[in-house]
CSV table of N, CA and C in Angstrom, one decimal:
chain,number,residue,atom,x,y,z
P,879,UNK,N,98.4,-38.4,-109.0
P,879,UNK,CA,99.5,-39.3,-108.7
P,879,UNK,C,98.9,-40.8,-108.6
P,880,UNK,N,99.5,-41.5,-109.5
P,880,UNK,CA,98.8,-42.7,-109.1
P,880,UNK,C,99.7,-43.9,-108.4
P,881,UNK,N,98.6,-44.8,-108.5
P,881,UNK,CA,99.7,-45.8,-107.5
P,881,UNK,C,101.3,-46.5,-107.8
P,882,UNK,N,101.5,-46.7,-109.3
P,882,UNK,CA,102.8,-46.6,-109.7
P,882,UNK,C,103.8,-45.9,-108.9
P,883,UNK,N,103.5,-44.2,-109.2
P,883,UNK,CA,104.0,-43.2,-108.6
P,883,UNK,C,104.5,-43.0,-107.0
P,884,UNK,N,103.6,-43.1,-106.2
P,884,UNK,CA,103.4,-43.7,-104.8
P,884,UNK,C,104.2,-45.0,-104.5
P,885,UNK,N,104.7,-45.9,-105.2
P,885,UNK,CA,105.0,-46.9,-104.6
P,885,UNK,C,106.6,-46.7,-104.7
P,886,UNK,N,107.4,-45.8,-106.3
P,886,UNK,CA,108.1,-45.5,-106.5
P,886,UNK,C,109.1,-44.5,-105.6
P,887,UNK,N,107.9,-43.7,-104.6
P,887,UNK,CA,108.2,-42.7,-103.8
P,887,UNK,C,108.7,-43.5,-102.4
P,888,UNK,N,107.8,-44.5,-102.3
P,888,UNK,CA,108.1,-45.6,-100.7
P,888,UNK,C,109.3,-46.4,-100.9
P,889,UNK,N,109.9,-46.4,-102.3
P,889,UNK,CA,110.4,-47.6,-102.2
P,889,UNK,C,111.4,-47.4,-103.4
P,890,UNK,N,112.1,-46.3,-103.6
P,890,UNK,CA,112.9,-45.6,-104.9
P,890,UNK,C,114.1,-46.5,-105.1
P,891,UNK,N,114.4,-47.8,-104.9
P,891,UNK,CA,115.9,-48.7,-105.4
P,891,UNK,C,114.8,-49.7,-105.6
P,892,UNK,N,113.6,-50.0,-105.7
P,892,UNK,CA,113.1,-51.4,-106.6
P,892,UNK,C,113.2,-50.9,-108.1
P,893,UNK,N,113.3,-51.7,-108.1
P,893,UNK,CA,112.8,-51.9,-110.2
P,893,UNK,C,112.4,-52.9,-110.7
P,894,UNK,N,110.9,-52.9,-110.9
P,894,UNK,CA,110.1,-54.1,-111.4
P,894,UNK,C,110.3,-55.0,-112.4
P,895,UNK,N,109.8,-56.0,-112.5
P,895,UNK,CA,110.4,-57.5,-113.1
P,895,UNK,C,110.0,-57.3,-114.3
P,896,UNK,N,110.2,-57.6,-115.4
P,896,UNK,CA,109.1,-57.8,-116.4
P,896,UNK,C,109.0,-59.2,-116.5
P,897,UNK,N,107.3,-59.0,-116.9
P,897,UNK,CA,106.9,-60.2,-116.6
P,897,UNK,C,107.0,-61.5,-117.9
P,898,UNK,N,107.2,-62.1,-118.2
P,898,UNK,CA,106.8,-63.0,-119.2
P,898,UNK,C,105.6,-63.7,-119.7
P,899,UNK,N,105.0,-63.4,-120.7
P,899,UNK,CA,104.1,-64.2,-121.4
P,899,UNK,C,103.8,-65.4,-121.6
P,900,UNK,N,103.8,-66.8,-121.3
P,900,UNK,CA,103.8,-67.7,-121.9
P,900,UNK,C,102.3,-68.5,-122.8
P,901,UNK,N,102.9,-68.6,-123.3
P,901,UNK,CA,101.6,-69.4,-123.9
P,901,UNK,C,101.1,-70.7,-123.5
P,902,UNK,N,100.2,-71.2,-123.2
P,902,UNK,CA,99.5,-72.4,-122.3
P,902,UNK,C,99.9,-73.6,-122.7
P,903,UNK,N,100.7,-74.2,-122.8
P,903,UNK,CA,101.1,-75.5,-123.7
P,903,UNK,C,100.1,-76.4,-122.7
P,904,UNK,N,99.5,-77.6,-123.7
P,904,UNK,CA,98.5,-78.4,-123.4
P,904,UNK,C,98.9,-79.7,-123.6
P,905,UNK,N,99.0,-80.3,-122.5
P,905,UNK,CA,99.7,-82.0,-122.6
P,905,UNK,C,97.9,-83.1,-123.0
P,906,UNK,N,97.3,-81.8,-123.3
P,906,UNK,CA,96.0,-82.7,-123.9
P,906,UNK,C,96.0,-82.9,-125.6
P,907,UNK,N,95.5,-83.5,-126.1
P,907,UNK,CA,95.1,-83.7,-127.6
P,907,UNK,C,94.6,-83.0,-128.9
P,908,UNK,N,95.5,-82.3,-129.3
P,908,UNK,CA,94.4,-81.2,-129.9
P,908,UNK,C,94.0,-82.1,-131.5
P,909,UNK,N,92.5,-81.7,-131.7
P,909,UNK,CA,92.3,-82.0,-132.9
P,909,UNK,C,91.6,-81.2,-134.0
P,910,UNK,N,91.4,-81.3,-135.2
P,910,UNK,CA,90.8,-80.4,-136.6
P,910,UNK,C,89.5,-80.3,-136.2
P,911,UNK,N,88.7,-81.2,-136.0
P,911,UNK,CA,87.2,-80.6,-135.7
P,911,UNK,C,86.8,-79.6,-134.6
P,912,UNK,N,85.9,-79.2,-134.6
P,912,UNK,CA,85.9,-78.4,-134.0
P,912,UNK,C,85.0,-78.7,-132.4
P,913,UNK,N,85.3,-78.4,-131.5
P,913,UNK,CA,84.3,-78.8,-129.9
P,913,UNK,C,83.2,-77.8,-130.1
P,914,UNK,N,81.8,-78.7,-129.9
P,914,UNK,CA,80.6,-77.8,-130.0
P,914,UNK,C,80.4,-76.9,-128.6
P,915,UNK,N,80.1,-76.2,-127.8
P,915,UNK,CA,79.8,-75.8,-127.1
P,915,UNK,C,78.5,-74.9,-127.3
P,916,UNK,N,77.8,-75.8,-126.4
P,916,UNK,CA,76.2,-75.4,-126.5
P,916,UNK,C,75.7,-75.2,-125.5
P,917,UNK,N,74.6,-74.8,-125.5
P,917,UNK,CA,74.1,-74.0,-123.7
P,917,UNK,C,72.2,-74.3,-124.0
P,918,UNK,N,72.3,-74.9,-122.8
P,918,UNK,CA,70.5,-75.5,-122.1
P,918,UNK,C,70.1,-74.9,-121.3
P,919,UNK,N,69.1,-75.2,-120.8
P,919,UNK,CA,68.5,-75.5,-119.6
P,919,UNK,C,68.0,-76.5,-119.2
P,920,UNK,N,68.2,-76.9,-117.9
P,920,UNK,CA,67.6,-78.5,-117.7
P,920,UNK,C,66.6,-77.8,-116.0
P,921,UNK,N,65.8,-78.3,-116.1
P,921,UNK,CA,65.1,-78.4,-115.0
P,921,UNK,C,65.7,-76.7,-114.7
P,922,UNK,N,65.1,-75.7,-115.8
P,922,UNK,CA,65.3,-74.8,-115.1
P,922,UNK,C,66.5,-73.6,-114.4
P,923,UNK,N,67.3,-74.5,-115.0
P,923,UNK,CA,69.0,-74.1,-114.3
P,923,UNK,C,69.9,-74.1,-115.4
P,924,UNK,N,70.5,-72.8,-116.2
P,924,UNK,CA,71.7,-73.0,-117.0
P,924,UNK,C,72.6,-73.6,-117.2
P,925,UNK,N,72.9,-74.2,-118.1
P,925,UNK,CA,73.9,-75.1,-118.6
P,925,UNK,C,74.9,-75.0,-119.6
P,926,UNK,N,76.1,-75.0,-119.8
P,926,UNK,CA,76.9,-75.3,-121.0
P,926,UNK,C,77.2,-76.9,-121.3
P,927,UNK,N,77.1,-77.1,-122.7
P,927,UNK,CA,78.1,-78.4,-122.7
P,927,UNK,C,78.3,-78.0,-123.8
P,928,UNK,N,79.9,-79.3,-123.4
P,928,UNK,CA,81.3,-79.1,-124.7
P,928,UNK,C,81.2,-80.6,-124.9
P,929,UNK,N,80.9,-80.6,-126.4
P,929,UNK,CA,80.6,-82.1,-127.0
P,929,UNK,C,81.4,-82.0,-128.1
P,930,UNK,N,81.9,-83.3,-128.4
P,930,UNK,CA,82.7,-83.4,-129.8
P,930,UNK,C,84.1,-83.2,-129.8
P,931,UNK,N,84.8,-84.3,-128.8
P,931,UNK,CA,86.3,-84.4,-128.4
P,931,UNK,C,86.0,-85.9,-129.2
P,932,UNK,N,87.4,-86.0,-130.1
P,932,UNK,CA,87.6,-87.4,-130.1
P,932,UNK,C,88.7,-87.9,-129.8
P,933,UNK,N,89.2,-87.6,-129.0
P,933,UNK,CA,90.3,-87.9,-128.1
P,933,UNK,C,90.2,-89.0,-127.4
P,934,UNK,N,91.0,-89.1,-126.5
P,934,UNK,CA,91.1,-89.8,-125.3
P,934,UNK,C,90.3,-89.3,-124.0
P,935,UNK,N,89.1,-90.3,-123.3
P,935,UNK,CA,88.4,-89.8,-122.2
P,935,UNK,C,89.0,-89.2,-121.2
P,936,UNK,N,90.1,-89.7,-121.1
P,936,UNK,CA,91.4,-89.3,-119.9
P,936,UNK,C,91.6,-87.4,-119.9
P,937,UNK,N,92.1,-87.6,-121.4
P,937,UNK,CA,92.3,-86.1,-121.8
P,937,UNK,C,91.1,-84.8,-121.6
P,938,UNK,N,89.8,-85.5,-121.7
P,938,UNK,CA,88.9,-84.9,-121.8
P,938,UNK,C,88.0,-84.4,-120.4
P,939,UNK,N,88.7,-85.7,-119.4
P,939,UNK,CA,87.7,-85.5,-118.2
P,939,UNK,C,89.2,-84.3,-117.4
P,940,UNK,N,90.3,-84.4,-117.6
P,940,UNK,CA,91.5,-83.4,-117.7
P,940,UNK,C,91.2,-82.2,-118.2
P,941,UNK,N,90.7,-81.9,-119.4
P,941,UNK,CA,90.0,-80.2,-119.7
P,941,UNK,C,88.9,-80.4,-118.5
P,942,UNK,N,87.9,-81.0,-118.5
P,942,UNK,CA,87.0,-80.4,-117.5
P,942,UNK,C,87.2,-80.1,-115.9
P,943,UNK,N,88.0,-81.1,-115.7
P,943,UNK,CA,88.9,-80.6,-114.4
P,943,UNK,C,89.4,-79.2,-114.7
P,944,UNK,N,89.7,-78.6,-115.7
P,944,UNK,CA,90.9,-77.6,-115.5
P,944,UNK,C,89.9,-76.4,-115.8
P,945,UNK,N,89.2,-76.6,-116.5
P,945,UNK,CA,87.7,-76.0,-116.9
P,945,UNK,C,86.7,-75.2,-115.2
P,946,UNK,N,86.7,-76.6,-114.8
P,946,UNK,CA,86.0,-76.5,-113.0
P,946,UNK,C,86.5,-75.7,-112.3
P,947,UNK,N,87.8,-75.9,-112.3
P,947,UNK,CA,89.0,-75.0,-111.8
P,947,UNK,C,88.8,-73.1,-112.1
P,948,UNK,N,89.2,-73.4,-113.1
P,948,UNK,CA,89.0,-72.0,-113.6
P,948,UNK,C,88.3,-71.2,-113.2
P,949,UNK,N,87.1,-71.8,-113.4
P,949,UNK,CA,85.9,-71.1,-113.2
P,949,UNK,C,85.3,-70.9,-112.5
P,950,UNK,N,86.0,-72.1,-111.2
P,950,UNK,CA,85.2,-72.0,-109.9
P,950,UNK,C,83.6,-72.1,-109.8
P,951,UNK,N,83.2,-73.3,-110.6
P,951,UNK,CA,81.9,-73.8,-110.8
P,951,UNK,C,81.8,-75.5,-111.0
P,952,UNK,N,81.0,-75.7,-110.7
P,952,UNK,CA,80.1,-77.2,-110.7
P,952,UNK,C,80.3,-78.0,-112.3
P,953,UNK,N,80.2,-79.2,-112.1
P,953,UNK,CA,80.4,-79.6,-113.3
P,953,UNK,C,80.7,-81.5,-113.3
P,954,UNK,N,80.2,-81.8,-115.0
P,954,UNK,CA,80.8,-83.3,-114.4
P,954,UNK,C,80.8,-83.5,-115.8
P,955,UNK,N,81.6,-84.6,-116.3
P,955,UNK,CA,82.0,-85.5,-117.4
P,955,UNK,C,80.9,-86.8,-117.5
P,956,UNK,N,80.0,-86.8,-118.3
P,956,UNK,CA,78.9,-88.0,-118.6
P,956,UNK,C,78.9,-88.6,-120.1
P,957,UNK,N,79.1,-89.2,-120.8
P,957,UNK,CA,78.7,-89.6,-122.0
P,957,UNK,C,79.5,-89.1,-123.2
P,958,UNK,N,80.7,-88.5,-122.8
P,958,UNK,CA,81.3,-87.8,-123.8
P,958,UNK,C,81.1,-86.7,-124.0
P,959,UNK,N,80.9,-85.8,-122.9
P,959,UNK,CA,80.0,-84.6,-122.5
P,959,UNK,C,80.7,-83.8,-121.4
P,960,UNK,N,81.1,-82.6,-121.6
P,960,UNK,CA,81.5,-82.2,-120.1
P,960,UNK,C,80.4,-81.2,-120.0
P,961,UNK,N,79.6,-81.5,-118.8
P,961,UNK,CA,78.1,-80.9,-118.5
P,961,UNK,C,78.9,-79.2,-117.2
P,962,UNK,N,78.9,-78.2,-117.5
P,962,UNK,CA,79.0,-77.0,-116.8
P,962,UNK,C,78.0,-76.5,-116.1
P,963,UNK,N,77.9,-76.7,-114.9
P,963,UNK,CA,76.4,-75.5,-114.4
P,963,UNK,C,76.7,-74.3,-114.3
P,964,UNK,N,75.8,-73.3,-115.3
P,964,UNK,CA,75.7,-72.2,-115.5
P,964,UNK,C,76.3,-71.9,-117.2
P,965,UNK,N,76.1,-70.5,-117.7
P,965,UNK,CA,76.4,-70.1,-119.0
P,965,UNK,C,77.7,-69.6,-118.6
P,966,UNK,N,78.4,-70.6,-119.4
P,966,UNK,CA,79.9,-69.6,-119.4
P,966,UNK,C,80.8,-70.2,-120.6
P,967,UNK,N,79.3,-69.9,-121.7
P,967,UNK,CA,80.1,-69.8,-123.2
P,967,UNK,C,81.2,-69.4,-123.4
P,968,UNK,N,81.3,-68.0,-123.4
P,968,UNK,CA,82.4,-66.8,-123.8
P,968,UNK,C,83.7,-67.5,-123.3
P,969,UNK,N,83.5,-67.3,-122.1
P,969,UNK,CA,84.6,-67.6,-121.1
P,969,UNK,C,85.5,-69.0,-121.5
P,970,UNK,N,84.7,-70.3,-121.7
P,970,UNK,CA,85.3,-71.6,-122.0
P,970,UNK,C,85.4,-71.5,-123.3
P,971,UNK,N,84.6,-70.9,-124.2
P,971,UNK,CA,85.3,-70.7,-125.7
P,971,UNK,C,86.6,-70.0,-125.4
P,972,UNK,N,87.2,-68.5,-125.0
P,972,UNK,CA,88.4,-68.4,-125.1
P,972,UNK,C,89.4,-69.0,-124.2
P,973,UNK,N,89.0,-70.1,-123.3
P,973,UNK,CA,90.2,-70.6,-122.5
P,973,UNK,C,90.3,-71.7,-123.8
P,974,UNK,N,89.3,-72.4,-124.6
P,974,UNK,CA,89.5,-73.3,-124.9
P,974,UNK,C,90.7,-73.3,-126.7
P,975,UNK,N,90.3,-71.7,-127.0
P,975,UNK,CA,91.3,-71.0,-128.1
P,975,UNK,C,93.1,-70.8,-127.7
P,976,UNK,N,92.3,-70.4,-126.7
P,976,UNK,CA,93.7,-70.1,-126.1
P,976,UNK,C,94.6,-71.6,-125.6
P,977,UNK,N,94.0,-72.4,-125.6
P,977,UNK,CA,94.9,-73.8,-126.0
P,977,UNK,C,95.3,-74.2,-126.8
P,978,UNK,N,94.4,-74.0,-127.9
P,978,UNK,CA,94.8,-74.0,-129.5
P,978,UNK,C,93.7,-74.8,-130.2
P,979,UNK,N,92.5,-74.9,-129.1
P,979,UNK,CA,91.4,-76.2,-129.8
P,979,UNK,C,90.5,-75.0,-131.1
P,980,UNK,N,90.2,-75.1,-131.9
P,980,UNK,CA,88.8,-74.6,-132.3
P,980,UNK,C,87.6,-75.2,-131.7
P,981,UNK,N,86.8,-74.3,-131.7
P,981,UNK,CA,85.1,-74.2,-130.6
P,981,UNK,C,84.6,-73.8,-131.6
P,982,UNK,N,83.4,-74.6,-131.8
P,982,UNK,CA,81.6,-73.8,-132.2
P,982,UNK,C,80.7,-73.7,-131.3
P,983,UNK,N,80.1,-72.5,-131.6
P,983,UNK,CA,79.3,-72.1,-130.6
P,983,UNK,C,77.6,-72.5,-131.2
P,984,UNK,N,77.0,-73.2,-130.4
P,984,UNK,CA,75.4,-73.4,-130.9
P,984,UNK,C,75.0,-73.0,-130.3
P,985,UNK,N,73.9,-72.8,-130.7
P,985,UNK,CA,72.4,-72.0,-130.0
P,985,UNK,C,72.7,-70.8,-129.3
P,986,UNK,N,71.9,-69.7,-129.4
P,986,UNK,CA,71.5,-68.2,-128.7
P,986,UNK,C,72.8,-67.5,-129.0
């Protein structure tokens, strides 16, 4: 019996919502090139960066905010750069698809 089942048995007049899907609309800039996303080490300590927005800085220090968020990690906007502490390729490549940007992935 699983928990479905069980909850069915406590509580027999609910009937569950369905949920809706939506797709992430992005009040940021999308463009044809593609954002590099590449991964360092500096002094020892893992790193991602996402280089190659030609957008608006506004828009772009806005993904990294929402990026930090996410992911519940460190991070800062320098030079046209959003600098990530730690490897979290995978992960910011598909949030960044799933907005609708194309990502390349360099090195390793």
């Amino acid at each position: 019996m699983d928990l479905q089942d069980q909850l069915k048995n406590l509580f027999p007049d609910y009937t569950p919502e369905k949920e809706e899907k939506s797709e992430e609309k992005s009040d940021i800039w999308l463009q044809d090139e593609p954002i590099i996303c590449k991964y360092e080490k500096r002094k020892g300590k893992p790193i991602t960066i996402l280089e190659g927005y030609n957008g608006a800085d506004s828009d772009f220090k806005k993904l990294a905010k929402e990026i930090k968020i996410k992911l519940s990690v460190g991070g800062s906007f320098k030079n046209g750069a959003i600098i990530i502490q730690g490897d979290y390729r995978d992960k910011i490549m598909d949030m960044l698809k799933n907005k609708g940007f194309a990502v390349k992935r360099v090195g390793g």
